[in-house]
PDB file of C-alpha atoms in Angstrom:
ATOM      1  CA  MET W   1       0.000   0.000   0.000  1.00 34.00           C
ATOM      2  CA  ASP W   2       1.343   3.382  -0.984  1.00 37.00           C
ATOM      3  CA  ASN W   3       2.324   5.744   1.802  1.00 39.00           C
ATOM      4  CA  SER W   4       3.453   8.781  -0.127  1.00 40.00           C
ATOM      5  CA  GLY W   5       1.698  12.077  -0.759  1.00 41.00           C
ATOM      6  CA  ILE W   6       1.264  11.348  -4.459  1.00 41.00           C
ATOM      7  CA  ASN W   7       0.736   8.251  -6.567  1.00 41.00           C
ATOM      8  CA  THR W   8       3.822   6.017  -6.806  1.00 40.00           C
ATOM      9  CA  ASN W   9       2.382   3.085  -8.755  1.00 44.00           C
ATOM     10  CA  PRO W  10       4.966   1.477 -11.071  1.00 43.00           C
ATOM     11  CA  THR W  11       2.616   1.970 -14.047  1.00 47.00           C
ATOM     12  CA  ILE W  12       2.177   5.710 -13.641  1.00 53.00           C
ATOM     13  CA  SER W  13       2.824   8.048 -16.540  1.00 62.00           C
ATOM     14  CA  SER W  14       6.036   9.925 -17.260  1.00 72.00           C
ATOM     15  CA  ASP W  15       4.260  13.165 -16.306  1.00 71.00           C
ATOM     16  CA  SER W  16       3.492  11.770 -12.861  1.00 74.00           C
ATOM     17  CA  ILE W  17       7.099  10.636 -12.461  1.00 76.00           C
ATOM     18  CA  LYS W  18       8.276  14.141 -13.319  1.00 80.00           C
ATOM     19  CA  MET W  19       5.919  15.539 -10.702  1.00 80.00           C
ATOM     20  CA  GLN W  20       7.280  13.075  -8.143  1.00 80.00           C
ATOM     21  CA  GLU W  21      10.833  14.061  -8.999  1.00 84.00           C
ATOM     22  CA  ARG W  22      10.163  17.799  -8.719  1.00 86.00           C
ATOM     23  CA  LEU W  23       8.297  17.356  -5.463  1.00 87.00           C
ATOM     24  CA  ALA W  24      11.032  15.140  -4.018  1.00 88.00           C
ATOM     25  CA  ILE W  25      13.708  17.721  -4.911  1.00 90.00           C
ATOM     26  CA  PHE W  26      11.573  20.491  -3.431  1.00 91.00           C
ATOM     27  CA  LEU W  27      11.140  18.560  -0.176  1.00 92.00           C
ATOM     28  CA  ALA W  28      14.844  17.688  -0.068  1.00 92.00           C
ATOM     29  CA  LEU W  29      15.710  21.381  -0.425  1.00 94.00           C
ATOM     30  CA  ILE W  30      13.407  22.237   2.476  1.00 94.00           C
ATOM     31  CA  ALA W  31      14.838  19.393   4.563  1.00 93.00           C
ATOM     32  CA  GLY W  32      18.381  20.579   3.906  1.00 93.00           C
ATOM     33  CA  TYR W  33      17.389  24.117   4.840  1.00 95.00           C
ATOM     34  CA  ILE W  34      15.726  23.085   8.105  1.00 94.00           C
ATOM     35  CA  ASP W  35      18.474  20.607   9.002  1.00 94.00           C
ATOM     36  CA  ALA W  36      21.140  23.299   8.558  1.00 94.00           C
ATOM     37  CA  THR W  37      19.017  25.710  10.591  1.00 94.00           C
ATOM     38  CA  GLY W  38      18.769  23.161  13.410  1.00 93.00           C
ATOM     39  CA  LEU W  39      22.508  22.542  13.325  1.00 93.00           C
ATOM     40  CA  ILE W  40      23.273  26.273  13.543  1.00 93.00           C
ATOM     41  CA  GLN W  41      20.661  27.165  16.156  1.00 92.00           C
ATOM     42  CA  TRP W  42      20.618  24.079  18.386  1.00 92.00           C
ATOM     43  CA  LYS W  43      23.821  22.238  17.393  1.00 91.00           C
ATOM     44  CA  THR W  44      21.669  19.246  16.475  1.00 91.00           C
ATOM     45  CA  TYR W  45      20.530  17.642  13.232  1.00 91.00           C
ATOM     46  CA  VAL W  46      16.739  17.605  12.993  1.00 92.00           C
ATOM     47  CA  SER W  47      16.511  15.251  10.015  1.00 88.00           C
ATOM     48  CA  PHE W  48      19.919  13.560   9.735  1.00 85.00           C
ATOM     49  CA  MET W  49      19.476  10.749  12.250  1.00 89.00           C
ATOM     50  CA  SER W  50      22.700   8.961  11.267  1.00 87.00           C
ATOM     51  CA  GLY W  51      24.663  11.886  12.687  1.00 87.00           C
ATOM     52  CA  ASN W  52      22.515  11.973  15.813  1.00 90.00           C
ATOM     53  CA  THR W  53      22.954   8.230  16.331  1.00 92.00           C
ATOM     54  CA  THR W  54      26.734   8.617  16.088  1.00 92.00           C
ATOM     55  CA  SER W  55      26.589  11.513  18.560  1.00 91.00           C
ATOM     56  CA  LEU W  56      24.448   9.417  20.895  1.00 93.00           C
ATOM     57  CA  GLY W  57      26.868   6.482  20.866  1.00 95.00           C
ATOM     58  CA  ALA W  58      29.906   8.697  21.408  1.00 94.00           C
ATOM     59  CA  ALA W  59      28.172  10.657  24.174  1.00 93.00           C
ATOM     60  CA  LEU W  60      27.170   7.467  25.986  1.00 94.00           C
ATOM     61  CA  SER W  61      30.786   6.328  26.142  1.00 92.00           C
ATOM     62  CA  THR W  62      32.141   9.714  27.242  1.00 90.00           C
ATOM     63  CA  GLY W  63      29.418  10.568  29.748  1.00 86.00           C
ATOM     64  CA  LYS W  64      28.158  13.665  27.932  1.00 91.00           C
ATOM     65  CA  TYR W  65      24.587  13.256  29.115  1.00 91.00           C
ATOM     66  CA  GLY W  66      23.387  16.549  27.674  1.00 91.00           C
ATOM     67  CA  ILE W  67      24.111  15.248  24.176  1.00 92.00           C
ATOM     68  CA  VAL W  68      22.584  11.889  25.122  1.00 94.00           C
ATOM     69  CA  ILE W  69      19.289  13.544  26.103  1.00 95.00           C
ATOM     70  CA  THR W  70      19.260  15.785  23.032  1.00 94.00           C
ATOM     71  CA  SER W  71      19.981  12.892  20.660  1.00 94.00           C
ATOM     72  CA  ILE W  72      17.355  10.609  22.211  1.00 95.00           C
ATOM     73  CA  ILE W  73      14.701  13.332  22.033  1.00 96.00           C
ATOM     74  CA  VAL W  74      15.302  14.275  18.397  1.00 95.00           C
ATOM     75  CA  ILE W  75      15.568  10.640  17.241  1.00 95.00           C
ATOM     76  CA  SER W  76      12.403   9.673  19.130  1.00 96.00           C
ATOM     77  CA  CYS W  77      10.425  12.630  17.787  1.00 96.00           C
ATOM     78  CA  PHE W  78      11.640  12.003  14.241  1.00 95.00           C
ATOM     79  CA  LEU W  79      10.450   8.388  14.497  1.00 96.00           C
ATOM     80  CA  LEU W  80       7.119   9.547  15.913  1.00 96.00           C
ATOM     81  CA  GLY W  81       6.767  11.925  12.982  1.00 95.00           C
ATOM     82  CA  ILE W  82       7.333   9.110  10.492  1.00 93.00           C
ATOM     83  CA  TYR W  83       4.885   6.911  12.411  1.00 95.00           C
ATOM     84  CA  ALA W  84       2.221   9.633  12.439  1.00 93.00           C
ATOM     85  CA  GLY W  85       2.753  10.528   8.781  1.00 91.00           C
ATOM     86  CA  THR W  86       2.563   6.902   7.686  1.00 90.00           C
ATOM     87  CA  CYS W  87      -0.592   6.254   9.729  1.00 90.00           C
ATOM     88  CA  LEU W  88      -2.132   9.394   8.248  1.00 88.00           C
ATOM     89  CA  SER W  89      -1.317   8.304   4.693  1.00 83.00           C
ATOM     90  CA  LEU W  90      -2.865   4.865   5.334  1.00 85.00           C
ATOM     91  CA  TRP W  91      -5.997   6.215   6.993  1.00 81.00           C
ATOM     92  CA  LYS W  92      -8.853   5.400   4.627  1.00 67.00           C
ATOM     93  CA  ARG W  93     -10.932   8.378   5.779  1.00 65.00           C
ATOM     94  CA  ILE W  94      -8.252  10.738   4.505  1.00 63.00           C
ATOM     95  CA  LYS W  95      -8.796  11.016   0.756  1.00 58.00           C
ATOM     96  CA  ASN W  96      -6.289  13.823   0.170  1.00 59.00           C
ATOM     97  CA  GLN W  97      -2.796  12.884   1.329  1.00 66.00           C
ATOM     98  CA  ILE W  98      -1.714  16.487   0.770  1.00 81.00           C
ATOM     99  CA  LEU W  99      -3.017  17.031   4.300  1.00 86.00           C
ATOM    100  CA  THR W 100       0.491  16.177   5.507  1.00 89.00           C
ATOM    101  CA  PHE W 101       1.781  19.301   3.763  1.00 90.00           C
ATOM    102  CA  TYR W 102      -0.643  21.434   5.746  1.00 91.00           C
ATOM    103  CA  ILE W 103       0.087  19.736   9.062  1.00 93.00           C
ATOM    104  CA  VAL W 104       3.856  20.162   8.754  1.00 94.00           C
ATOM    105  CA  SER W 105       3.410  23.734   7.551  1.00 95.00           C
ATOM    106  CA  GLY W 106       1.022  24.486  10.410  1.00 95.00           C
ATOM    107  CA  ILE W 107       3.427  23.102  13.010  1.00 96.00           C
ATOM    108  CA  LEU W 108       6.287  25.233  11.679  1.00 96.00           C
ATOM    109  CA  ILE W 109       4.125  28.365  11.488  1.00 96.00           C
ATOM    110  CA  PHE W 110       2.794  27.874  15.012  1.00 95.00           C
ATOM    111  CA  TYR W 111       6.302  27.219  16.321  1.00 95.00           C
ATOM    112  CA  SER W 112       7.694  30.326  14.593  1.00 95.00           C
ATOM    113  CA  ILE W 113       5.007  32.577  16.044  1.00 95.00           C
ATOM    114  CA  ILE W 114       5.499  31.254  19.584  1.00 94.00           C
ATOM    115  CA  ALA W 115       9.311  31.409  19.258  1.00 92.00           C
ATOM    116  CA  TYR W 116       9.118  35.041  18.172  1.00 91.00           C
ATOM    117  CA  PHE W 117       7.366  36.130  21.375  1.00 92.00           C
ATOM    118  CA  TYR W 118       8.829  33.625  23.826  1.00 90.00           C
ATOM    119  CA  ASP W 119      12.164  31.878  24.345  1.00 90.00           C
ATOM    120  CA  ILE W 120      11.497  28.211  23.660  1.00 91.00           C
ATOM    121  CA  ASN W 121      13.708  25.601  25.317  1.00 92.00           C
ATOM    122  CA  ASN W 122      16.153  23.979  22.881  1.00 93.00           C
ATOM    123  CA  LEU W 123      14.920  20.479  23.702  1.00 94.00           C
ATOM    124  CA  LEU W 124      11.335  21.455  22.927  1.00 95.00           C
ATOM    125  CA  SER W 125      12.448  23.142  19.720  1.00 95.00           C
ATOM    126  CA  ILE W 126      14.267  20.096  18.380  1.00 95.00           C
ATOM    127  CA  ALA W 127      11.370  17.865  19.453  1.00 96.00           C
ATOM    128  CA  VAL W 128       8.836  19.920  17.487  1.00 96.00           C
ATOM    129  CA  VAL W 129      10.993  20.405  14.406  1.00 95.00           C
ATOM    130  CA  GLY W 130      12.270  16.809  14.471  1.00 95.00           C
ATOM    131  CA  PHE W 131       8.688  15.542  14.546  1.00 96.00           C
ATOM    132  CA  SER W 132       7.844  17.775  11.585  1.00 95.00           C
ATOM    133  CA  MET W 133      10.785  16.432   9.608  1.00 94.00           C
ATOM    134  CA  GLY W 134       9.706  12.873  10.314  1.00 93.00           C
ATOM    135  CA  MET W 135       6.226  13.606   8.980  1.00 93.00           C
ATOM    136  CA  MET W 136       7.611  15.358   5.916  1.00 91.00           C
ATOM    137  CA  ASN W 137       9.716  12.315   5.092  1.00 89.00           C
ATOM    138  CA  THR W 138       6.521  10.317   4.438  1.00 88.00           C
ATOM    139  CA  ILE W 139       5.134  12.633   1.745  1.00 85.00           C
ATOM    140  CA  VAL W 140       7.201  11.218  -1.134  1.00 80.00           C
ATOM    141  CA  THR W 141       8.782   7.790  -0.708  1.00 77.00           C
ATOM    142  CA  SER W 142       9.622   6.983  -4.322  1.00 76.00           C
ATOM    143  CA  VAL W 143      10.235   8.497  -7.741  1.00 75.00           C
ATOM    144  CA  GLY W 144       8.936   6.027 -10.285  1.00 73.00           C
ATOM    145  CA  ASN W 145      10.261   2.663  -9.103  1.00 74.00           C
ATOM    146  CA  GLN W 146      13.169   4.151  -7.154  1.00 75.00           C
ATOM    147  CA  LYS W 147      12.712   4.435  -3.389  1.00 81.00           C
ATOM    148  CA  VAL W 148      13.851   7.788  -2.002  1.00 79.00           C
ATOM    149  CA  ASN W 149      14.233   9.602   1.303  1.00 80.00           C
ATOM    150  CA  THR W 150      13.821  13.359   1.125  1.00 81.00           C
ATOM    151  CA  ASP W 151      14.953  14.181   4.670  1.00 80.00           C
ATOM    152  CA  PHE W 152      18.420  12.629   4.721  1.00 77.00           C
ATOM    153  CA  VAL W 153      21.059  11.812   2.141  1.00 84.00           C
ATOM    154  CA  THR W 154      22.999   8.725   3.292  1.00 85.00           C
ATOM    155  CA  GLY W 155      20.538   6.378   1.596  1.00 84.00           C
ATOM    156  CA  THR W 156      20.344   8.692  -1.409  1.00 87.00           C
ATOM    157  CA  LEU W 157      24.110   8.614  -1.963  1.00 90.00           C
ATOM    158  CA  ASN W 158      24.177   4.846  -1.434  1.00 91.00           C
ATOM    159  CA  SER W 159      21.460   4.321  -4.049  1.00 89.00           C
ATOM    160  CA  LEU W 160      23.136   6.802  -6.395  1.00 91.00           C
ATOM    161  CA  ALA W 161      26.414   4.900  -6.299  1.00 94.00           C
ATOM    162  CA  ARG W 162      24.663   1.528  -6.698  1.00 92.00           C
ATOM    163  CA  ASN W 163      22.587   2.671  -9.678  1.00 91.00           C
ATOM    164  CA  THR W 164      25.656   4.216 -11.296  1.00 93.00           C
ATOM    165  CA  ALA W 165      27.579   0.959 -10.869  1.00 95.00           C
ATOM    166  CA  MET W 166      24.706  -1.096 -12.305  1.00 91.00           C
ATOM    167  CA  LEU W 167      24.432   1.379 -15.204  1.00 89.00           C
ATOM    168  CA  ASN W 168      28.075   0.786 -16.089  1.00 90.00           C
ATOM    169  CA  MET W 169      27.902  -2.988 -15.632  1.00 88.00           C
ATOM    170  CA  SER W 170      24.598  -3.729 -17.352  1.00 85.00           C
ATOM    171  CA  LYS W 171      24.503  -4.766 -21.009  1.00 82.00           C
ATOM    172  CA  ASP W 172      20.713  -4.551 -21.354  1.00 85.00           C
ATOM    173  CA  LYS W 173      19.544  -1.338 -23.038  1.00 83.00           C
ATOM    174  CA  ASP W 174      16.293  -1.038 -21.053  1.00 85.00           C
ATOM    175  CA  GLU W 175      18.051  -1.700 -17.762  1.00 85.00           C
ATOM    176  CA  LYS W 176      20.690   0.913 -18.564  1.00 88.00           C
ATOM    177  CA  GLU W 177      17.962   3.492 -19.218  1.00 88.00           C
ATOM    178  CA  GLU W 178      16.278   2.691 -15.908  1.00 87.00           C
ATOM    179  CA  TYR W 179      19.534   2.884 -13.940  1.00 89.00           C
ATOM    180  CA  LYS W 180      20.456   6.127 -15.683  1.00 89.00           C
ATOM    181  CA  SER W 181      17.071   7.638 -14.856  1.00 86.00           C
ATOM    182  CA  ASN W 182      17.329   6.534 -11.232  1.00 87.00           C
ATOM    183  CA  ALA W 183      20.852   7.921 -10.924  1.00 91.00           C
ATOM    184  CA  ILE W 184      19.757  11.305 -12.286  1.00 90.00           C
ATOM    185  CA  HIS W 185      16.777  11.442  -9.898  1.00 87.00           C
ATOM    186  CA  LEU W 186      19.008  10.631  -6.932  1.00 90.00           C
ATOM    187  CA  LEU W 187      21.694  13.123  -7.930  1.00 93.00           C
ATOM    188  CA  LEU W 188      19.137  15.914  -8.238  1.00 92.00           C
ATOM    189  CA  LEU W 189      17.694  14.918  -4.865  1.00 91.00           C
ATOM    190  CA  TRP W 190      21.137  15.216  -3.254  1.00 93.00           C
ATOM    191  CA  ILE W 191      21.748  18.567  -4.949  1.00 94.00           C
ATOM    192  CA  GLY W 192      18.384  19.785  -3.650  1.00 93.00           C
ATOM    193  CA  PHE W 193      19.304  18.905  -0.059  1.00 93.00           C
ATOM    194  CA  LEU W 194      22.746  20.481  -0.464  1.00 94.00           C
ATOM    195  CA  THR W 195      21.233  23.670  -1.880  1.00 95.00           C
ATOM    196  CA  GLY W 196      18.826  23.990   1.030  1.00 94.00           C
ATOM    197  CA  ALA W 197      21.653  23.577   3.525  1.00 94.00           C
ATOM    198  CA  PHE W 198      23.739  26.128   1.599  1.00 96.00           C
ATOM    199  CA  ILE W 199      21.146  28.927   1.657  1.00 94.00           C
ATOM    200  CA  ALA W 200      20.010  28.375   5.270  1.00 94.00           C
ATOM    201  CA  PRO W 201      22.804  30.387   6.965  1.00 94.00           C
ATOM    202  CA  PHE W 202      22.177  33.424   4.762  1.00 93.00           C
ATOM    203  CA  LEU W 203      18.416  33.461   5.341  1.00 93.00           C
ATOM    204  CA  LEU W 204      18.854  32.703   9.041  1.00 91.00           C
ATOM    205  CA  ASP W 205      20.962  35.837   9.434  1.00 90.00           C
ATOM    206  CA  TYR W 206      18.320  37.875   7.601  1.00 90.00           C
ATOM    207  CA  PHE W 207      15.069  36.477   8.998  1.00 90.00           C
ATOM    208  CA  GLY W 208      16.201  35.408  12.469  1.00 89.00           C
ATOM    209  CA  LYS W 209      13.370  33.813  14.444  1.00 88.00           C
ATOM    210  CA  TRP W 210      11.110  33.889  11.383  1.00 93.00           C
ATOM    211  CA  THR W 211      13.454  31.687   9.352  1.00 93.00           C
ATOM    212  CA  LEU W 212      11.233  28.572   9.582  1.00 94.00           C
ATOM    213  CA  MET W 213       8.304  30.540   8.187  1.00 94.00           C
ATOM    214  CA  ILE W 214       9.942  30.301   4.763  1.00 94.00           C
ATOM    215  CA  PRO W 215       9.709  26.490   4.419  1.00 94.00           C
ATOM    216  CA  ALA W 216       6.327  26.559   6.177  1.00 95.00           C
ATOM    217  CA  LEU W 217       4.844  28.908   3.588  1.00 94.00           C
ATOM    218  CA  LEU W 218       6.490  27.028   0.725  1.00 92.00           C
ATOM    219  CA  LEU W 219       4.958  23.776   1.948  1.00 92.00           C
ATOM    220  CA  MET W 220       1.555  25.431   2.253  1.00 91.00           C
ATOM    221  CA  ILE W 221       1.744  26.816  -1.286  1.00 89.00           C
ATOM    222  CA  CYS W 222       2.986  23.506  -2.672  1.00 87.00           C
ATOM    223  CA  GLY W 223       0.149  21.632  -0.948  1.00 84.00           C
ATOM    224  CA  ILE W 224      -2.401  23.984  -2.485  1.00 85.00           C
ATOM    225  CA  LEU W 225      -0.910  23.621  -5.966  1.00 82.00           C
ATOM    226  CA  ILE W 226      -0.754  19.817  -5.755  1.00 79.00           C
ATOM    227  CA  SER W 227      -4.356  19.716  -4.526  1.00 75.00           C
ATOM    228  CA  ARG W 228      -5.486  21.755  -7.525  1.00 72.00           C
ATOM    229  CA  ILE W 229      -3.588  19.497  -9.911  1.00 67.00           C
ATOM    230  CA  ASN W 230      -5.124  16.403  -8.334  1.00 66.00           C
ATOM    231  CA  ALA W 231      -8.588  17.979  -8.536  1.00 63.00           C
ATOM    232  CA  LYS W 232      -8.155  18.614 -12.277  1.00 65.00           C
ATOM    233  CA  ASN W 233      -7.072  15.022 -12.830  1.00 59.00           C
TER     234      ASN W 233
END
């Protein structure tokens, strides 16, 4: 059963695959932006759980319990976000999976407004934003037949290298085309995440406490546009 925000059936049209690709890149850019923002503001990754797991293991052995608590909270909230997003996508009463866009956007908007007027504890901040990132990771789970993760890049780079190797080793023309397409999708996904992380410091300096309003509004607009496209189809 599909658990993404848009159709990921293997028989979907090339137009739908292009939409998946663009949406995945868009979400990766936002994830990179928010992850970089979390690293700068709270010294913690809010979507890159491999880094947090490494930090947790190292902190456990060195007795740095502040890092232990921070890592456990962000990892737990990220997992809860994925759990909630997946349950929401599988809920039969929810006909429009774009609802996840609005929920994540709403959480970020609400957080930004509260953070502007009050000083929010760092642990609460990473819990809220980590949960949002977990939910966002369930919106698009594949591009065509290629499984993707929009919130972190370790799996993306692994799949990119594997598809590139299979492209070079395969002798079948159709297989080579599929591997080439997958490799391009994955490379663009990685570039999207990198771009988001690159621009985050500049916008953070300019917008300050309102910096998370940017991805929140972009998600809201994207959700509206996707809903209109789905309604036409």
